[in-house]
Amino acid sequence: MDLLSYSTEKLKKHCQLLDNEEKIILYEQLLDKAKDILENSRDNVSELKKISKAAVAIEETTDKQLLEKFNDDHPLREVDILIYSPQGNTEYLFSIDNSSELYDLKEDKDKALYNAVKSNDVELVKKLLMILLPEEVSNFDTKYLEELKILLSGIHKELQLSQDMKNYLVKTIKFYSFLCSNFSLLVANPTDVKAMINLFATQPNIDYQIDKLLLSFIVRDVEEKKLNSEIKHMIELLEQYERFAELEYKVRRLRSEFACGKSRYSAEVIRNSIAEREKEMREIEKKYIRANDLISERQKLLKQLLC
């Protein structure tokens, strides 16, 4: 297909010259080619992106109703391709909603994050940020963290977002600010446990990420078995409360997508997905939330740490 080498502008002009039958035939050929790549050579990212660009050009110049028959099992919808290279570089390609446009996190981080946030899919944004940042705090680049913080703050101000996405961005920006402000303490070797405890004590509210991070450092240097066990218990509580909140969000999103007719999945699949998550929520609620008040548990632990 020669048109795969066309620029975006040339592709659009080319598609505008085609009649509806020609566009549908071309669209079907593109989707077949995309399916073949996704099934047999998922690492052929450059070709897949070219196909995506051509498919988008057709979508932008064709009545949506004419393309509806392709919606089921559409290969360029909900694309999720993660490629690890031997050099340690991670390439991630994804698509959003009802468009064939592919976003390349490695090629254009700002555009990818902007559109992921715009989609109001918290799980997707969380995944992108996990890919962009190293696992260990000691490997963080504070300049890069500041850059991400500024980028997310700008997107947050610009877009009309769901409350869930707003809440997530506010918490994430706060966490990045905390990391940048306290980086020297967090990477100090040996760990200054007293300073870590004081920092934990000065946090005005429970924050799952910040509290877990600080306690993970503190617990390493606490030798007294009972106190060590109680710190680990607190970390477990924070993890479970956080997991409960994540499940609550996912159930809300699934219900909303189903009610609006946005989901590609059948009613049975969605009901089963919701039921699985609600079952896990009930288990967490029974074992952790009803049995433990997080604020009280934190205050009790803090008293012991400050003794």
PDB file of C-alpha atoms in Angstrom:
ATOM      1  CA  MET A   1       0.000   0.000   0.000  1.00  0.00           C
ATOM      2  CA  ASP A   2       1.723   3.144  -1.237  1.00  0.00           C
ATOM      3  CA  LEU A   3      -0.600   5.375   0.766  1.00  0.00           C
ATOM      4  CA  LEU A   4       1.009   4.169   4.028  1.00  0.00           C
ATOM      5  CA  SER A   5       3.978   6.378   3.211  1.00  0.00           C
ATOM      6  CA  TYR A   6       1.769   9.472   2.762  1.00  0.00           C
ATOM      7  CA  SER A   7       1.822  12.377   5.191  1.00  0.00           C
ATOM      8  CA  THR A   8      -1.276  12.991   7.333  1.00  0.00           C
ATOM      9  CA  GLU A   9      -2.366  15.879   5.098  1.00  0.00           C
ATOM     10  CA  LYS A  10      -1.834  13.906   1.882  1.00  0.00           C
ATOM     11  CA  LEU A  11      -3.721  10.930   3.333  1.00  0.00           C
ATOM     12  CA  LYS A  12      -6.720  13.090   4.168  1.00  0.00           C
ATOM     13  CA  LYS A  13      -6.790  14.637   0.681  1.00  0.00           C
ATOM     14  CA  HIS A  14      -6.501  11.188  -0.877  1.00  0.00           C
ATOM     15  CA  CYS A  15      -9.422   9.861   1.179  1.00  0.00           C
ATOM     16  CA  GLN A  16     -11.576  12.857   0.315  1.00  0.00           C
ATOM     17  CA  LEU A  17     -11.251  11.940  -3.369  1.00  0.00           C
ATOM     18  CA  LEU A  18     -12.535   8.389  -2.794  1.00  0.00           C
ATOM     19  CA  ASP A  19     -16.209   7.463  -2.920  1.00  0.00           C
ATOM     20  CA  ASN A  20     -17.816   5.679   0.031  1.00  0.00           C
ATOM     21  CA  GLU A  21     -17.439   2.190  -1.460  1.00  0.00           C
ATOM     22  CA  GLU A  22     -13.722   2.749  -2.133  1.00  0.00           C
ATOM     23  CA  LYS A  23     -13.173   4.038   1.392  1.00  0.00           C
ATOM     24  CA  ILE A  24     -14.944   1.043   2.956  1.00  0.00           C
ATOM     25  CA  ILE A  25     -12.887  -1.395   0.872  1.00  0.00           C
ATOM     26  CA  LEU A  26      -9.659   0.403   1.801  1.00  0.00           C
ATOM     27  CA  TYR A  27     -10.669   0.558   5.473  1.00  0.00           C
ATOM     28  CA  GLU A  28     -11.324  -3.192   5.544  1.00  0.00           C
ATOM     29  CA  GLN A  29      -7.922  -3.869   3.942  1.00  0.00           C
ATOM     30  CA  LEU A  30      -6.219  -1.708   6.550  1.00  0.00           C
ATOM     31  CA  LEU A  31      -7.966  -3.484   9.428  1.00  0.00           C
ATOM     32  CA  ASP A  32      -7.060  -6.897   8.003  1.00  0.00           C
ATOM     33  CA  LYS A  33      -3.433  -5.798   7.785  1.00  0.00           C
ATOM     34  CA  ALA A  34      -3.574  -4.484  11.366  1.00  0.00           C
ATOM     35  CA  LYS A  35      -5.056  -7.786  12.601  1.00  0.00           C
ATOM     36  CA  ASP A  36      -2.272  -9.721  10.894  1.00  0.00           C
ATOM     37  CA  ILE A  37       0.416  -7.584  12.564  1.00  0.00           C
ATOM     38  CA  LEU A  38      -1.211  -7.811  15.990  1.00  0.00           C
ATOM     39  CA  GLU A  39      -1.528 -11.589  15.716  1.00  0.00           C
ATOM     40  CA  ASN A  40       1.828 -12.392  14.145  1.00  0.00           C
ATOM     41  CA  SER A  41       4.322  -9.547  14.607  1.00  0.00           C
ATOM     42  CA  ARG A  42       3.267  -7.193  17.418  1.00  0.00           C
ATOM     43  CA  ASP A  43       6.717  -5.637  17.515  1.00  0.00           C
ATOM     44  CA  ASN A  44       6.201  -4.182  14.016  1.00  0.00           C
ATOM     45  CA  VAL A  45       5.214  -0.888  15.599  1.00  0.00           C
ATOM     46  CA  SER A  46       6.208   1.410  12.729  1.00  0.00           C
ATOM     47  CA  GLU A  47       3.928  -0.386  10.231  1.00  0.00           C
ATOM     48  CA  LEU A  48       1.049  -0.481  12.701  1.00  0.00           C
ATOM     49  CA  LYS A  49       1.330   3.268  13.261  1.00  0.00           C
ATOM     50  CA  LYS A  50       1.184   3.893   9.510  1.00  0.00           C
ATOM     51  CA  ILE A  51      -1.956   1.761   9.240  1.00  0.00           C
ATOM     52  CA  SER A  52      -3.453   3.631  12.182  1.00  0.00           C
ATOM     53  CA  LYS A  53      -2.785   6.992  10.499  1.00  0.00           C
ATOM     54  CA  ALA A  54      -4.480   5.845   7.287  1.00  0.00           C
ATOM     55  CA  ALA A  55      -7.479   4.417   9.183  1.00  0.00           C
ATOM     56  CA  VAL A  56      -7.915   7.697  11.065  1.00  0.00           C
ATOM     57  CA  ALA A  57      -7.871   9.609   7.755  1.00  0.00           C
ATOM     58  CA  ILE A  58     -10.752   7.448   6.510  1.00  0.00           C
ATOM     59  CA  GLU A  59     -12.681   7.842   9.771  1.00  0.00           C
ATOM     60  CA  GLU A  60     -12.344  11.631   9.574  1.00  0.00           C
ATOM     61  CA  THR A  61     -13.668  11.772   5.993  1.00  0.00           C
ATOM     62  CA  THR A  62     -16.442   9.155   6.199  1.00  0.00           C
ATOM     63  CA  ASP A  63     -19.905   9.052   7.751  1.00  0.00           C
ATOM     64  CA  LYS A  64     -19.513   7.092  10.995  1.00  0.00           C
ATOM     65  CA  GLN A  65     -22.585   4.983  10.242  1.00  0.00           C
ATOM     66  CA  LEU A  66     -20.865   3.543   7.169  1.00  0.00           C
ATOM     67  CA  LEU A  67     -18.060   2.191   9.364  1.00  0.00           C
ATOM     68  CA  GLU A  68     -20.212   0.862  12.220  1.00  0.00           C
ATOM     69  CA  LYS A  69     -20.095  -2.703  10.879  1.00  0.00           C
ATOM     70  CA  PHE A  70     -16.370  -2.774  11.705  1.00  0.00           C
ATOM     71  CA  ASN A  71     -16.851  -1.867  15.377  1.00  0.00           C
ATOM     72  CA  ASP A  72     -17.026  -5.451  16.631  1.00  0.00           C
ATOM     73  CA  ASP A  73     -13.559  -6.954  16.978  1.00  0.00           C
ATOM     74  CA  HIS A  74     -11.951  -3.763  15.646  1.00  0.00           C
ATOM     75  CA  PRO A  75      -8.163  -4.379  15.826  1.00  0.00           C
ATOM     76  CA  LEU A  76      -7.215  -0.727  16.371  1.00  0.00           C
ATOM     77  CA  ARG A  77      -9.569  -0.101  19.284  1.00  0.00           C
ATOM     78  CA  GLU A  78      -8.250  -0.629  22.812  1.00  0.00           C
ATOM     79  CA  VAL A  79      -4.782  -1.462  21.531  1.00  0.00           C
ATOM     80  CA  ASP A  80      -2.355  -2.151  24.365  1.00  0.00           C
ATOM     81  CA  ILE A  81       1.169  -3.053  23.247  1.00  0.00           C
ATOM     82  CA  LEU A  82       4.107  -3.017  25.641  1.00  0.00           C
ATOM     83  CA  ILE A  83       7.528  -3.814  24.163  1.00  0.00           C
ATOM     84  CA  TYR A  84      10.701  -4.186  26.232  1.00  0.00           C
ATOM     85  CA  SER A  85      14.034  -3.815  24.488  1.00  0.00           C
ATOM     86  CA  PRO A  86      17.361  -5.363  25.642  1.00  0.00           C
ATOM     87  CA  GLN A  87      18.634  -1.806  26.203  1.00  0.00           C
ATOM     88  CA  GLY A  88      15.951  -1.257  28.834  1.00  0.00           C
ATOM     89  CA  ASN A  89      13.859   1.125  26.737  1.00  0.00           C
ATOM     90  CA  THR A  90      10.138   0.498  26.955  1.00  0.00           C
ATOM     91  CA  GLU A  91       7.825   1.191  24.050  1.00  0.00           C
ATOM     92  CA  TYR A  92       4.108   1.457  24.706  1.00  0.00           C
ATOM     93  CA  LEU A  93       1.386   1.868  22.102  1.00  0.00           C
ATOM     94  CA  PHE A  94      -2.272   2.348  22.989  1.00  0.00           C
ATOM     95  CA  SER A  95      -5.551   3.624  21.578  1.00  0.00           C
ATOM     96  CA  ILE A  96      -8.529   5.283  23.230  1.00  0.00           C
ATOM     97  CA  ASP A  97     -12.307   5.128  22.853  1.00  0.00           C
ATOM     98  CA  ASN A  98     -13.766   4.989  19.344  1.00  0.00           C
ATOM     99  CA  SER A  99     -10.759   6.070  17.316  1.00  0.00           C
ATOM    100  CA  SER A 100      -8.069   4.109  15.477  1.00  0.00           C
ATOM    101  CA  GLU A 101      -5.405   6.630  16.457  1.00  0.00           C
ATOM    102  CA  LEU A 102      -2.432   5.050  18.191  1.00  0.00           C
ATOM    103  CA  TYR A 103      -0.445   6.971  20.784  1.00  0.00           C
ATOM    104  CA  ASP A 104       3.238   6.182  21.208  1.00  0.00           C
ATOM    105  CA  LEU A 105       4.445   6.979  24.724  1.00  0.00           C
ATOM    106  CA  LYS A 106       8.098   6.801  23.726  1.00  0.00           C
ATOM    107  CA  GLU A 107       7.677   8.998  20.653  1.00  0.00           C
ATOM    108  CA  ASP A 108       5.493  11.717  22.195  1.00  0.00           C
ATOM    109  CA  LYS A 109       5.079  11.490  25.964  1.00  0.00           C
ATOM    110  CA  ASP A 110       3.176  14.794  26.251  1.00  0.00           C
ATOM    111  CA  LYS A 111       0.580  13.894  23.609  1.00  0.00           C
ATOM    112  CA  ALA A 112       0.135  10.391  24.998  1.00  0.00           C
ATOM    113  CA  LEU A 113      -0.392  11.626  28.572  1.00  0.00           C
ATOM    114  CA  TYR A 114      -2.670  14.467  27.456  1.00  0.00           C
ATOM    115  CA  ASN A 115      -5.020  12.124  25.600  1.00  0.00           C
ATOM    116  CA  ALA A 116      -4.907   9.465  28.303  1.00  0.00           C
ATOM    117  CA  VAL A 117      -5.948  12.048  30.924  1.00  0.00           C
ATOM    118  CA  LYS A 118      -8.590  13.409  28.533  1.00  0.00           C
ATOM    119  CA  SER A 119     -10.093   9.914  28.298  1.00  0.00           C
ATOM    120  CA  ASN A 120     -10.750  10.026  32.083  1.00  0.00           C
ATOM    121  CA  ASP A 121      -9.302   6.517  32.370  1.00  0.00           C
ATOM    122  CA  VAL A 122      -7.391   6.623  35.658  1.00  0.00           C
ATOM    123  CA  GLU A 123      -5.985   3.108  35.210  1.00  0.00           C
ATOM    124  CA  LEU A 124      -4.512   4.038  31.831  1.00  0.00           C
ATOM    125  CA  VAL A 125      -2.832   7.191  33.154  1.00  0.00           C
ATOM    126  CA  LYS A 126      -1.479   5.239  36.113  1.00  0.00           C
ATOM    127  CA  LYS A 127      -0.012   2.666  33.714  1.00  0.00           C
ATOM    128  CA  LEU A 128       1.684   5.340  31.592  1.00  0.00           C
ATOM    129  CA  LEU A 129       3.301   6.943  34.626  1.00  0.00           C
ATOM    130  CA  MET A 130       4.500   3.556  35.894  1.00  0.00           C
ATOM    131  CA  ILE A 131       6.189   2.959  32.537  1.00  0.00           C
ATOM    132  CA  LEU A 132       7.766   6.417  32.502  1.00  0.00           C
ATOM    133  CA  LEU A 133       9.254   6.167  35.993  1.00  0.00           C
ATOM    134  CA  PRO A 134      11.674   3.607  37.491  1.00  0.00           C
ATOM    135  CA  GLU A 135      10.470   1.277  40.239  1.00  0.00           C
ATOM    136  CA  GLU A 136      13.034   2.347  42.821  1.00  0.00           C
ATOM    137  CA  VAL A 137      12.873   5.847  44.316  1.00  0.00           C
ATOM    138  CA  SER A 138      16.676   5.978  44.349  1.00  0.00           C
ATOM    139  CA  ASN A 139      16.640   5.825  40.532  1.00  0.00           C
ATOM    140  CA  PHE A 140      14.274   8.766  40.112  1.00  0.00           C
ATOM    141  CA  ASP A 141      15.391  11.890  38.297  1.00  0.00           C
ATOM    142  CA  THR A 142      13.948  14.874  40.191  1.00  0.00           C
ATOM    143  CA  LYS A 143      14.169  17.131  37.128  1.00  0.00           C
ATOM    144  CA  TYR A 144      12.082  14.613  35.182  1.00  0.00           C
ATOM    145  CA  LEU A 145       9.620  14.386  38.101  1.00  0.00           C
ATOM    146  CA  GLU A 146       9.277  18.178  38.075  1.00  0.00           C
ATOM    147  CA  GLU A 147       8.668  18.047  34.328  1.00  0.00           C
ATOM    148  CA  LEU A 148       5.923  15.451  34.778  1.00  0.00           C
ATOM    149  CA  LYS A 149       4.406  17.459  37.624  1.00  0.00           C
ATOM    150  CA  ILE A 150       4.231  20.602  35.475  1.00  0.00           C
ATOM    151  CA  LEU A 151       2.788  18.646  32.553  1.00  0.00           C
ATOM    152  CA  LEU A 152       0.064  17.014  34.664  1.00  0.00           C
ATOM    153  CA  SER A 153      -0.763  20.311  36.396  1.00  0.00           C
ATOM    154  CA  GLY A 154      -1.207  22.016  33.022  1.00  0.00           C
ATOM    155  CA  ILE A 155      -3.462  19.250  31.695  1.00  0.00           C
ATOM    156  CA  HIS A 156      -5.485  19.321  34.924  1.00  0.00           C
ATOM    157  CA  LYS A 157      -6.111  23.063  34.533  1.00  0.00           C
ATOM    158  CA  GLU A 158      -6.914  22.891  30.827  1.00  0.00           C
ATOM    159  CA  LEU A 159      -9.338  19.982  30.566  1.00  0.00           C
ATOM    160  CA  GLN A 160     -12.833  19.373  31.903  1.00  0.00           C
ATOM    161  CA  LEU A 161     -12.259  16.087  33.700  1.00  0.00           C
ATOM    162  CA  SER A 162     -14.244  13.568  35.719  1.00  0.00           C
ATOM    163  CA  GLN A 163     -14.000  13.885  39.492  1.00  0.00           C
ATOM    164  CA  ASP A 164     -12.132  10.581  39.644  1.00  0.00           C
ATOM    165  CA  MET A 165      -9.461  11.862  37.252  1.00  0.00           C
ATOM    166  CA  LYS A 166      -9.203  15.197  39.076  1.00  0.00           C
ATOM    167  CA  ASN A 167      -8.703  13.396  42.392  1.00  0.00           C
ATOM    168  CA  TYR A 168      -6.070  11.102  40.900  1.00  0.00           C
ATOM    169  CA  LEU A 169      -4.097  13.963  39.347  1.00  0.00           C
ATOM    170  CA  VAL A 170      -4.167  16.009  42.550  1.00  0.00           C
ATOM    171  CA  LYS A 171      -2.845  13.028  44.558  1.00  0.00           C
ATOM    172  CA  THR A 172      -0.192  12.214  41.953  1.00  0.00           C
ATOM    173  CA  ILE A 173       1.043  15.800  41.706  1.00  0.00           C
ATOM    174  CA  LYS A 174       1.175  15.951  45.514  1.00  0.00           C
ATOM    175  CA  PHE A 175       3.204  12.714  45.614  1.00  0.00           C
ATOM    176  CA  TYR A 176       5.684  13.972  43.004  1.00  0.00           C
ATOM    177  CA  SER A 177       6.067  17.236  44.954  1.00  0.00           C
ATOM    178  CA  PHE A 178       6.734  15.216  48.109  1.00  0.00           C
ATOM    179  CA  LEU A 179       9.400  13.131  46.334  1.00  0.00           C
ATOM    180  CA  CYS A 180      11.146  16.196  44.937  1.00  0.00           C
ATOM    181  CA  SER A 181      11.087  18.060  48.261  1.00  0.00           C
ATOM    182  CA  ASN A 182      12.404  15.130  50.290  1.00  0.00           C
ATOM    183  CA  PHE A 183      14.567  13.328  47.748  1.00  0.00           C
ATOM    184  CA  SER A 184      17.873  13.728  49.590  1.00  0.00           C
ATOM    185  CA  LEU A 185      16.361  12.202  52.743  1.00  0.00           C
ATOM    186  CA  LEU A 186      14.711   9.350  50.833  1.00  0.00           C
ATOM    187  CA  VAL A 187      17.954   8.289  49.130  1.00  0.00           C
ATOM    188  CA  ALA A 188      20.296   8.860  52.093  1.00  0.00           C
ATOM    189  CA  ASN A 189      22.513   5.930  52.974  1.00  0.00           C
ATOM    190  CA  PRO A 190      22.320   4.953  55.762  1.00  0.00           C
ATOM    191  CA  THR A 191      18.640   5.794  56.224  1.00  0.00           C
ATOM    192  CA  ASP A 192      17.921   8.528  58.757  1.00  0.00           C
ATOM    193  CA  VAL A 193      15.114   6.688  60.526  1.00  0.00           C
ATOM    194  CA  LYS A 194      14.419   9.461  63.033  1.00  0.00           C
ATOM    195  CA  ALA A 195      13.980  11.981  60.224  1.00  0.00           C
ATOM    196  CA  MET A 196      11.732   9.531  58.375  1.00  0.00           C
ATOM    197  CA  ILE A 197       9.541   9.102  61.462  1.00  0.00           C
ATOM    198  CA  ASN A 198       9.332  12.877  61.931  1.00  0.00           C
ATOM    199  CA  LEU A 199       8.352  13.271  58.273  1.00  0.00           C
ATOM    200  CA  PHE A 200       5.690  10.575  58.694  1.00  0.00           C
ATOM    201  CA  ALA A 201       4.405  12.397  61.790  1.00  0.00           C
ATOM    202  CA  THR A 202       4.125  15.756  59.989  1.00  0.00           C
ATOM    203  CA  GLN A 203       1.867  14.449  57.205  1.00  0.00           C
ATOM    204  CA  PRO A 204      -1.473  16.210  57.771  1.00  0.00           C
ATOM    205  CA  ASN A 205      -3.648  13.451  56.318  1.00  0.00           C
ATOM    206  CA  ILE A 206      -3.445   9.802  55.390  1.00  0.00           C
ATOM    207  CA  ASP A 207      -1.905   9.434  51.958  1.00  0.00           C
ATOM    208  CA  TYR A 208      -1.565   5.848  50.773  1.00  0.00           C
ATOM    209  CA  GLN A 209       1.483   6.457  48.589  1.00  0.00           C
ATOM    210  CA  ILE A 210       3.426   8.722  50.936  1.00  0.00           C
ATOM    211  CA  ASP A 211       2.646   6.697  54.065  1.00  0.00           C
ATOM    212  CA  LYS A 212       3.557   3.375  52.432  1.00  0.00           C
ATOM    213  CA  LEU A 213       6.787   4.812  51.099  1.00  0.00           C
ATOM    214  CA  LEU A 214       7.923   6.243  54.439  1.00  0.00           C
ATOM    215  CA  LEU A 215       6.948   3.141  56.407  1.00  0.00           C
ATOM    216  CA  SER A 216       8.764   0.909  53.914  1.00  0.00           C
ATOM    217  CA  PHE A 217      11.976   2.784  54.772  1.00  0.00           C
ATOM    218  CA  ILE A 218      11.295   2.893  58.526  1.00  0.00           C
ATOM    219  CA  VAL A 219      10.497  -0.815  58.867  1.00  0.00           C
ATOM    220  CA  ARG A 220      13.911  -1.818  57.494  1.00  0.00           C
ATOM    221  CA  ASP A 221      15.683  -0.324  60.511  1.00  0.00           C
ATOM    222  CA  VAL A 222      13.251  -1.255  63.282  1.00  0.00           C
ATOM    223  CA  GLU A 223      14.650  -4.358  64.985  1.00  0.00           C
ATOM    224  CA  GLU A 224      12.120  -4.635  67.824  1.00  0.00           C
ATOM    225  CA  LYS A 225       9.857  -7.484  66.621  1.00  0.00           C
ATOM    226  CA  LYS A 226       6.504  -6.226  67.922  1.00  0.00           C
ATOM    227  CA  LEU A 227       6.954  -2.738  66.491  1.00  0.00           C
ATOM    228  CA  ASN A 228       8.309  -4.142  63.232  1.00  0.00           C
ATOM    229  CA  SER A 229       5.226  -6.348  62.942  1.00  0.00           C
ATOM    230  CA  GLU A 230       2.894  -3.423  63.619  1.00  0.00           C
ATOM    231  CA  ILE A 231       4.566  -1.302  60.936  1.00  0.00           C
ATOM    232  CA  LYS A 232       4.148  -4.146  58.447  1.00  0.00           C
ATOM    233  CA  HIS A 233       0.505  -4.456  59.498  1.00  0.00           C
ATOM    234  CA  MET A 234      -0.003  -0.737  58.839  1.00  0.00           C
ATOM    235  CA  ILE A 235       1.572  -1.061  55.384  1.00  0.00           C
ATOM    236  CA  GLU A 236      -0.777  -3.967  54.667  1.00  0.00           C
ATOM    237  CA  LEU A 237      -3.773  -1.899  55.815  1.00  0.00           C
ATOM    238  CA  LEU A 238      -2.769   0.994  53.560  1.00  0.00           C
ATOM    239  CA  GLU A 239      -2.391  -1.394  50.615  1.00  0.00           C
ATOM    240  CA  GLN A 240      -5.818  -2.932  51.220  1.00  0.00           C
ATOM    241  CA  TYR A 241      -7.586   0.408  51.695  1.00  0.00           C
ATOM    242  CA  GLU A 242      -5.939   1.606  48.495  1.00  0.00           C
ATOM    243  CA  ARG A 243      -6.983  -1.565  46.659  1.00  0.00           C
ATOM    244  CA  PHE A 244     -10.568  -1.077  47.878  1.00  0.00           C
ATOM    245  CA  ALA A 245     -10.590   2.463  46.462  1.00  0.00           C
ATOM    246  CA  GLU A 246      -9.222   1.177  43.131  1.00  0.00           C
ATOM    247  CA  LEU A 247     -11.954  -1.465  42.944  1.00  0.00           C
ATOM    248  CA  GLU A 248     -14.634   1.110  43.790  1.00  0.00           C
ATOM    249  CA  TYR A 249     -13.389   3.265  40.916  1.00  0.00           C
ATOM    250  CA  LYS A 250     -13.338   0.359  38.462  1.00  0.00           C
ATOM    251  CA  VAL A 251     -16.898  -0.671  39.348  1.00  0.00           C
ATOM    252  CA  ARG A 252     -18.091   2.936  38.901  1.00  0.00           C
ATOM    253  CA  ARG A 253     -16.378   3.154  35.518  1.00  0.00           C
ATOM    254  CA  LEU A 254     -17.760  -0.176  34.305  1.00  0.00           C
ATOM    255  CA  ARG A 255     -21.298   0.793  35.339  1.00  0.00           C
ATOM    256  CA  SER A 256     -20.967   4.209  33.699  1.00  0.00           C
ATOM    257  CA  GLU A 257     -19.584   2.836  30.418  1.00  0.00           C
ATOM    258  CA  PHE A 258     -22.319   0.212  30.277  1.00  0.00           C
ATOM    259  CA  ALA A 259     -25.081   2.746  31.008  1.00  0.00           C
ATOM    260  CA  CYS A 260     -23.769   5.092  28.288  1.00  0.00           C
ATOM    261  CA  GLY A 261     -23.325   2.290  25.771  1.00  0.00           C
ATOM    262  CA  LYS A 262     -19.589   2.962  25.492  1.00  0.00           C
ATOM    263  CA  SER A 263     -18.388  -0.516  26.388  1.00  0.00           C
ATOM    264  CA  ARG A 264     -17.398  -2.950  23.654  1.00  0.00           C
ATOM    265  CA  TYR A 265     -18.173  -5.899  25.896  1.00  0.00           C
ATOM    266  CA  SER A 266     -21.431  -7.781  26.316  1.00  0.00           C
ATOM    267  CA  ALA A 267     -23.746  -7.210  29.269  1.00  0.00           C
ATOM    268  CA  GLU A 268     -22.801 -10.637  30.647  1.00  0.00           C
ATOM    269  CA  VAL A 269     -19.057  -9.902  30.518  1.00  0.00           C
ATOM    270  CA  ILE A 270     -19.551  -6.549  32.251  1.00  0.00           C
ATOM    271  CA  ARG A 271     -21.820  -8.052  34.930  1.00  0.00           C
ATOM    272  CA  ASN A 272     -19.250 -10.772  35.629  1.00  0.00           C
ATOM    273  CA  SER A 273     -16.446  -8.223  35.792  1.00  0.00           C
ATOM    274  CA  ILE A 274     -18.409  -6.082  38.253  1.00  0.00           C
ATOM    275  CA  ALA A 275     -19.369  -9.124  40.335  1.00  0.00           C
ATOM    276  CA  GLU A 276     -15.713 -10.248  40.616  1.00  0.00           C
ATOM    277  CA  ARG A 277     -14.598  -6.830  41.806  1.00  0.00           C
ATOM    278  CA  GLU A 278     -17.495  -6.459  44.238  1.00  0.00           C
ATOM    279  CA  LYS A 279     -16.651  -9.874  45.702  1.00  0.00           C
ATOM    280  CA  GLU A 280     -13.072  -8.766  46.301  1.00  0.00           C
ATOM    281  CA  MET A 281     -14.352  -5.511  47.835  1.00  0.00           C
ATOM    282  CA  ARG A 282     -16.552  -7.447  50.281  1.00  0.00           C
ATOM    283  CA  GLU A 283     -13.579  -9.605  51.294  1.00  0.00           C
ATOM    284  CA  ILE A 284     -11.377  -6.553  51.896  1.00  0.00           C
ATOM    285  CA  GLU A 285     -14.165  -4.785  53.787  1.00  0.00           C
ATOM    286  CA  LYS A 286     -14.757  -7.791  56.038  1.00  0.00           C
ATOM    287  CA  LYS A 287     -11.102  -8.547  56.775  1.00  0.00           C
ATOM    288  CA  TYR A 288      -9.567  -5.074  56.916  1.00  0.00           C
ATOM    289  CA  ILE A 289     -11.953  -2.107  56.784  1.00  0.00           C
ATOM    290  CA  ARG A 290     -14.560  -3.172  59.360  1.00  0.00           C
ATOM    291  CA  ALA A 291     -11.890  -4.536  61.678  1.00  0.00           C
ATOM    292  CA  ASN A 292      -9.529  -1.556  61.486  1.00  0.00           C
ATOM    293  CA  ASP A 293     -10.064   2.187  61.527  1.00  0.00           C
ATOM    294  CA  LEU A 294      -7.161   3.482  59.465  1.00  0.00           C
ATOM    295  CA  ILE A 295      -6.875   6.856  61.206  1.00  0.00           C
ATOM    296  CA  SER A 296      -6.866   5.278  64.669  1.00  0.00           C
ATOM    297  CA  GLU A 297      -4.348   2.634  63.613  1.00  0.00           C
ATOM    298  CA  ARG A 298      -2.066   5.307  62.189  1.00  0.00           C
ATOM    299  CA  GLN A 299      -2.263   7.391  65.368  1.00  0.00           C
ATOM    300  CA  LYS A 300      -1.470   4.360  67.562  1.00  0.00           C
ATOM    301  CA  LEU A 301       1.522   3.444  65.435  1.00  0.00           C
ATOM    302  CA  LEU A 302       2.765   7.029  65.409  1.00  0.00           C
ATOM    303  CA  LYS A 303       2.729   7.175  69.222  1.00  0.00           C
ATOM    304  CA  GLN A 304       4.874   4.049  69.357  1.00  0.00           C
ATOM    305  CA  LEU A 305       7.301   5.361  66.740  1.00  0.00           C
ATOM    306  CA  LEU A 306       7.742   8.656  68.596  1.00  0.00           C
ATOM    307  CA  CYS A 307       8.412   7.004  71.986  1.00  0.00           C
TER     308      CYS A 307
END
